[in-house]
PDB file of C-alpha atoms in Angstrom:
ATOM      1  CA  UNK A   1     -24.656  -4.561  27.775  1.00 55.00           C
ATOM      2  CA  UNK A   2     -24.664  -7.870  25.837  1.00 49.00           C
ATOM      3  CA  UNK A   3     -27.610  -6.818  23.775  1.00 50.00           C
ATOM      4  CA  UNK A   4     -25.913  -3.587  22.718  1.00 50.00           C
ATOM      5  CA  UNK A   5     -22.922  -5.432  21.864  1.00 45.00           C
ATOM      6  CA  UNK A   6     -24.966  -7.896  19.651  1.00 47.00           C
ATOM      7  CA  UNK A   7     -26.684  -4.953  18.124  1.00 48.00           C
ATOM      8  CA  UNK A   8     -23.250  -3.282  17.386  1.00 47.00           C
ATOM      9  CA  UNK A   9     -21.968  -6.297  15.787  1.00 50.00           C
ATOM     10  CA  UNK A  10     -25.128  -6.639  13.388  1.00 52.00           C
ATOM     11  CA  UNK A  11     -24.838  -3.049  12.514  1.00 50.00           C
ATOM     12  CA  UNK A  12     -21.064  -3.057  11.653  1.00 44.00           C
ATOM     13  CA  UNK A  13     -20.071  -6.334   9.940  1.00 47.00           C
ATOM     14  CA  UNK A  14     -16.958  -7.963  10.669  1.00 49.00           C
ATOM     15  CA  UNK A  15     -13.860  -6.547   8.430  1.00 54.00           C
ATOM     16  CA  UNK A  16     -12.775  -9.066   5.924  1.00 68.00           C
ATOM     17  CA  UNK A  17      -9.398 -10.466   6.424  1.00 78.00           C
ATOM     18  CA  UNK A  18      -8.176 -10.307   2.746  1.00 89.00           C
ATOM     19  CA  UNK A  19      -5.636 -13.091   3.228  1.00 93.00           C
ATOM     20  CA  UNK A  20      -4.617 -15.508   0.562  1.00 94.00           C
ATOM     21  CA  UNK A  21      -7.415 -14.454  -1.920  1.00 95.00           C
ATOM     22  CA  UNK A  22      -7.958 -12.507  -5.180  1.00 96.00           C
ATOM     23  CA  UNK A  23      -6.943  -8.739  -4.469  1.00 97.00           C
ATOM     24  CA  UNK A  24      -9.716  -6.208  -5.136  1.00 97.00           C
ATOM     25  CA  UNK A  25      -8.923  -4.088  -8.400  1.00 95.00           C
ATOM     26  CA  UNK A  26      -8.394  -0.538  -7.943  1.00 96.00           C
ATOM     27  CA  UNK A  27      -7.686   2.560  -9.752  1.00 95.00           C
ATOM     28  CA  UNK A  28      -5.443   5.385  -8.452  1.00 97.00           C
ATOM     29  CA  UNK A  29      -4.863   8.634 -10.215  1.00 95.00           C
ATOM     30  CA  UNK A  30      -0.965   9.227  -9.308  1.00 96.00           C
ATOM     31  CA  UNK A  31       0.405  12.481  -8.166  1.00 94.00           C
ATOM     32  CA  UNK A  32       2.321  13.833 -11.320  1.00 89.00           C
ATOM     33  CA  UNK A  33       5.257  14.335  -9.492  1.00 87.00           C
ATOM     34  CA  UNK A  34       5.129  10.797  -8.242  1.00 87.00           C
ATOM     35  CA  UNK A  35       4.571   8.500 -11.108  1.00 85.00           C
ATOM     36  CA  UNK A  36       7.923   6.910 -10.911  1.00 80.00           C
ATOM     37  CA  UNK A  37       8.787   5.407 -14.349  1.00 78.00           C
ATOM     38  CA  UNK A  38       5.109   5.060 -15.098  1.00 84.00           C
ATOM     39  CA  UNK A  39       3.983   6.968 -18.279  1.00 84.00           C
ATOM     40  CA  UNK A  40       0.183   6.876 -17.471  1.00 87.00           C
ATOM     41  CA  UNK A  41      -1.144   9.082 -14.744  1.00 90.00           C
ATOM     42  CA  UNK A  42      -3.952   6.661 -13.824  1.00 94.00           C
ATOM     43  CA  UNK A  43      -3.001   3.012 -12.986  1.00 96.00           C
ATOM     44  CA  UNK A  44      -5.022  -0.001 -11.954  1.00 96.00           C
ATOM     45  CA  UNK A  45      -4.128  -3.341 -10.264  1.00 97.00           C
ATOM     46  CA  UNK A  46      -4.603  -4.957 -13.611  1.00 96.00           C
ATOM     47  CA  UNK A  47      -1.969  -2.842 -15.149  1.00 96.00           C
ATOM     48  CA  UNK A  48       0.626  -4.853 -13.110  1.00 96.00           C
ATOM     49  CA  UNK A  49      -0.319  -8.400 -14.145  1.00 95.00           C
ATOM     50  CA  UNK A  50       2.794 -10.626 -14.216  1.00 97.00           C
ATOM     51  CA  UNK A  51       4.457  -8.281 -11.383  1.00 97.00           C
ATOM     52  CA  UNK A  52       4.560  -8.480  -7.777  1.00 98.00           C
ATOM     53  CA  UNK A  53       2.889  -5.594  -6.127  1.00 98.00           C
ATOM     54  CA  UNK A  54       3.774  -4.112  -2.713  1.00 98.00           C
ATOM     55  CA  UNK A  55       0.543  -1.867  -2.032  1.00 98.00           C
ATOM     56  CA  UNK A  56       1.377   0.594   0.754  1.00 98.00           C
ATOM     57  CA  UNK A  57      -1.399   2.705   2.514  1.00 98.00           C
ATOM     58  CA  UNK A  58       0.291   5.550   4.355  1.00 98.00           C
ATOM     59  CA  UNK A  59      -0.356   9.235   5.140  1.00 98.00           C
ATOM     60  CA  UNK A  60       1.552  12.392   5.888  1.00 97.00           C
ATOM     61  CA  UNK A  61       0.140  12.727   9.471  1.00 97.00           C
ATOM     62  CA  UNK A  62       1.182   9.127  10.302  1.00 97.00           C
ATOM     63  CA  UNK A  63       4.120   8.744  12.626  1.00 97.00           C
ATOM     64  CA  UNK A  64       4.685   5.004  12.335  1.00 97.00           C
ATOM     65  CA  UNK A  65       4.584   5.634   8.413  1.00 98.00           C
ATOM     66  CA  UNK A  66       7.744   7.616   8.840  1.00 97.00           C
ATOM     67  CA  UNK A  67       9.350   4.683  10.519  1.00 96.00           C
ATOM     68  CA  UNK A  68       9.119   2.542   7.259  1.00 97.00           C
ATOM     69  CA  UNK A  69       9.349   5.271   4.642  1.00 97.00           C
ATOM     70  CA  UNK A  70      13.238   5.026   3.974  1.00 96.00           C
ATOM     71  CA  UNK A  71      13.204   1.099   4.159  1.00 97.00           C
ATOM     72  CA  UNK A  72      10.204   0.992   1.496  1.00 98.00           C
ATOM     73  CA  UNK A  73      12.256   3.294  -0.788  1.00 97.00           C
ATOM     74  CA  UNK A  74      15.471   1.343  -0.527  1.00 97.00           C
ATOM     75  CA  UNK A  75      13.574  -1.951  -1.203  1.00 98.00           C
ATOM     76  CA  UNK A  76      11.950  -0.196  -4.152  1.00 97.00           C
ATOM     77  CA  UNK A  77      15.163   0.561  -5.558  1.00 97.00           C
ATOM     78  CA  UNK A  78      16.538  -2.892  -4.944  1.00 97.00           C
ATOM     79  CA  UNK A  79      13.520  -4.613  -6.558  1.00 97.00           C
ATOM     80  CA  UNK A  80      12.130  -2.540  -9.239  1.00 95.00           C
ATOM     81  CA  UNK A  81      14.135  -4.015 -11.963  1.00 95.00           C
ATOM     82  CA  UNK A  82      13.194  -7.679 -10.672  1.00 97.00           C
ATOM     83  CA  UNK A  83       9.383  -7.614 -11.457  1.00 97.00           C
ATOM     84  CA  UNK A  84       8.202  -5.877  -8.202  1.00 98.00           C
ATOM     85  CA  UNK A  85       6.355  -2.683  -8.231  1.00 97.00           C
ATOM     86  CA  UNK A  86       5.680  -0.597  -5.203  1.00 97.00           C
ATOM     87  CA  UNK A  87       2.541   1.637  -5.097  1.00 97.00           C
ATOM     88  CA  UNK A  88       1.880   4.180  -2.496  1.00 98.00           C
ATOM     89  CA  UNK A  89      -1.879   5.021  -1.532  1.00 98.00           C
ATOM     90  CA  UNK A  90      -2.099   8.250   0.401  1.00 98.00           C
ATOM     91  CA  UNK A  91      -5.047   7.743   2.828  1.00 97.00           C
ATOM     92  CA  UNK A  92      -7.260  10.630   4.184  1.00 95.00           C
ATOM     93  CA  UNK A  93      -4.610  13.483   3.609  1.00 95.00           C
ATOM     94  CA  UNK A  94      -4.287  16.754   1.748  1.00 94.00           C
ATOM     95  CA  UNK A  95      -2.129  16.996  -1.510  1.00 94.00           C
ATOM     96  CA  UNK A  96       0.292  19.665  -0.263  1.00 95.00           C
ATOM     97  CA  UNK A  97       1.088  17.616   2.982  1.00 97.00           C
ATOM     98  CA  UNK A  98       1.196  14.334   1.041  1.00 97.00           C
ATOM     99  CA  UNK A  99       3.910  15.897  -1.394  1.00 96.00           C
ATOM    100  CA  UNK A 100       6.119  17.184   1.301  1.00 97.00           C
ATOM    101  CA  UNK A 101       6.303  13.872   3.001  1.00 97.00           C
ATOM    102  CA  UNK A 102       7.269  12.196  -0.271  1.00 97.00           C
ATOM    103  CA  UNK A 103       9.823  14.721  -0.672  1.00 96.00           C
ATOM    104  CA  UNK A 104      11.220  14.729   2.650  1.00 97.00           C
ATOM    105  CA  UNK A 105      11.624  10.898   2.381  1.00 96.00           C
ATOM    106  CA  UNK A 106      12.881  10.948  -1.150  1.00 96.00           C
ATOM    107  CA  UNK A 107      10.061   8.493  -2.319  1.00 96.00           C
ATOM    108  CA  UNK A 108      10.398   7.771  -6.049  1.00 95.00           C
ATOM    109  CA  UNK A 109       7.892   4.879  -6.524  1.00 96.00           C
ATOM    110  CA  UNK A 110       4.324   5.698  -7.776  1.00 96.00           C
ATOM    111  CA  UNK A 111       2.125   7.286  -5.427  1.00 97.00           C
ATOM    112  CA  UNK A 112      -1.330   8.709  -5.419  1.00 97.00           C
ATOM    113  CA  UNK A 113      -4.278  10.010  -3.278  1.00 97.00           C
ATOM    114  CA  UNK A 114      -7.020   7.590  -2.296  1.00 96.00           C
ATOM    115  CA  UNK A 115      -9.838   9.907  -3.340  1.00 87.00           C
ATOM    116  CA  UNK A 116     -13.129   9.187  -1.457  1.00 91.00           C
ATOM    117  CA  UNK A 117     -11.043   6.413   0.360  1.00 94.00           C
ATOM    118  CA  UNK A 118     -12.373   4.163  -2.446  1.00 95.00           C
ATOM    119  CA  UNK A 119      -9.146   1.831  -2.325  1.00 97.00           C
ATOM    120  CA  UNK A 120      -8.943   1.826   1.481  1.00 97.00           C
ATOM    121  CA  UNK A 121     -12.556   0.556   1.603  1.00 96.00           C
ATOM    122  CA  UNK A 122     -12.103  -2.144  -0.952  1.00 95.00           C
ATOM    123  CA  UNK A 123      -9.193  -3.262   1.060  1.00 97.00           C
ATOM    124  CA  UNK A 124     -10.783  -2.642   4.470  1.00 95.00           C
ATOM    125  CA  UNK A 125      -7.803  -1.016   6.027  1.00 95.00           C
ATOM    126  CA  UNK A 126      -7.944  -0.402   9.573  1.00 92.00           C
ATOM    127  CA  UNK A 127      -5.343   2.421   9.839  1.00 93.00           C
ATOM    128  CA  UNK A 128      -1.903   3.299   8.441  1.00 97.00           C
ATOM    129  CA  UNK A 129       0.512   1.902   7.505  1.00 98.00           C
ATOM    130  CA  UNK A 130      -0.772  -1.219   6.079  1.00 97.00           C
ATOM    131  CA  UNK A 131       0.653  -3.082   3.356  1.00 98.00           C
ATOM    132  CA  UNK A 132      -0.505  -5.803   1.077  1.00 98.00           C
ATOM    133  CA  UNK A 133       1.542  -8.106  -0.956  1.00 98.00           C
ATOM    134  CA  UNK A 134       0.068  -9.061  -4.526  1.00 98.00           C
ATOM    135  CA  UNK A 135       1.529 -11.996  -6.582  1.00 98.00           C
ATOM    136  CA  UNK A 136       1.741 -11.796 -10.480  1.00 98.00           C
ATOM    137  CA  UNK A 137      -1.488 -13.511 -10.788  1.00 96.00           C
ATOM    138  CA  UNK A 138      -3.196 -10.621  -8.682  1.00 97.00           C
ATOM    139  CA  UNK A 139      -3.811 -12.513  -5.462  1.00 97.00           C
ATOM    140  CA  UNK A 140      -3.150 -11.288  -2.297  1.00 97.00           C
ATOM    141  CA  UNK A 141      -0.268 -13.579  -0.311  1.00 97.00           C
ATOM    142  CA  UNK A 142      -0.505 -14.164   3.261  1.00 96.00           C
ATOM    143  CA  UNK A 143      -2.392 -11.472   5.256  1.00 95.00           C
ATOM    144  CA  UNK A 144      -1.795  -7.689   5.228  1.00 95.00           C
ATOM    145  CA  UNK A 145       1.292  -6.172   7.232  1.00 96.00           C
ATOM    146  CA  UNK A 146      -0.366  -3.838   9.897  1.00 96.00           C
ATOM    147  CA  UNK A 147       1.953  -1.379  11.366  1.00 96.00           C
ATOM    148  CA  UNK A 148       5.367  -0.182   9.828  1.00 97.00           C
ATOM    149  CA  UNK A 149       8.097  -2.668   8.692  1.00 96.00           C
ATOM    150  CA  UNK A 150      11.007  -2.644  11.393  1.00 90.00           C
ATOM    151  CA  UNK A 151      13.461  -4.874   9.418  1.00 95.00           C
ATOM    152  CA  UNK A 152      14.795  -5.248   5.853  1.00 97.00           C
ATOM    153  CA  UNK A 153      14.582  -9.132   6.295  1.00 97.00           C
ATOM    154  CA  UNK A 154      11.033  -8.876   7.188  1.00 96.00           C
ATOM    155  CA  UNK A 155      10.122  -6.889   4.004  1.00 97.00           C
ATOM    156  CA  UNK A 156      12.613  -9.080   1.694  1.00 98.00           C
ATOM    157  CA  UNK A 157      10.854 -12.281   3.131  1.00 97.00           C
ATOM    158  CA  UNK A 158       7.481 -10.816   2.016  1.00 98.00           C
ATOM    159  CA  UNK A 159       8.833  -9.728  -1.326  1.00 98.00           C
ATOM    160  CA  UNK A 160      10.136 -13.212  -1.928  1.00 98.00           C
ATOM    161  CA  UNK A 161       6.535 -14.583  -1.735  1.00 97.00           C
ATOM    162  CA  UNK A 162       5.327 -12.369  -4.701  1.00 98.00           C
ATOM    163  CA  UNK A 163       8.559 -12.434  -6.860  1.00 97.00           C
ATOM    164  CA  UNK A 164       7.750 -13.393 -10.461  1.00 95.00           C
ATOM    165  CA  UNK A 165       8.960 -16.751 -11.683  1.00 86.00           C
ATOM    166  CA  UNK A 166      11.307 -17.048 -14.525  1.00 60.00           C
TER     167      UNK A 166
END
C-alpha cells in the first residue's frame, strides 16, 4: 500500500498553492454578450495592470457557484468604478449552458470560456467555484478562495486587499 501511494505521489506532483506570488498570465476570449464595458473581445491579465482583479472560476453545472453568483454581481456593481475588475472564467462547460447561467443570474462583468482548460491548469484549480485576488502589480494576494463566498463582508475584506492605492 505504502509503495503504491509513493508511486502515485511521484506520478502526480503536488498542486502548486499559488499564494502570495506572481499571478500566471492568461488570455481569455470573452463571450461577445459578456464583455462588460470592455471593448476588446480577448483579454489578458496584463490588460488589467494597475487594477485589482477578482478572477472567478465557475461553471453552469456547479450548484455552489449559484450560491455566490448574485453576491459577485452585486460586488462588481459596487467596485467597478473603484479600480476593481471581475473576470469570470467558465470551466468545462458548453457555451449555451454557460450563457443561460449568466443570463439567469444577471451577470454583467466580463466572462469567457476556458478553452482547453488552459487558464484552469495554469492556476491549478481543484474545482469550482474558486476565486483568486490579484493586486494592481499582478500578484496573487493571500491564497485562493475555494468554494462559494457566503458573506458580503468576506468578499469585501478580500477586495480591500487588492484595492489600487491613490
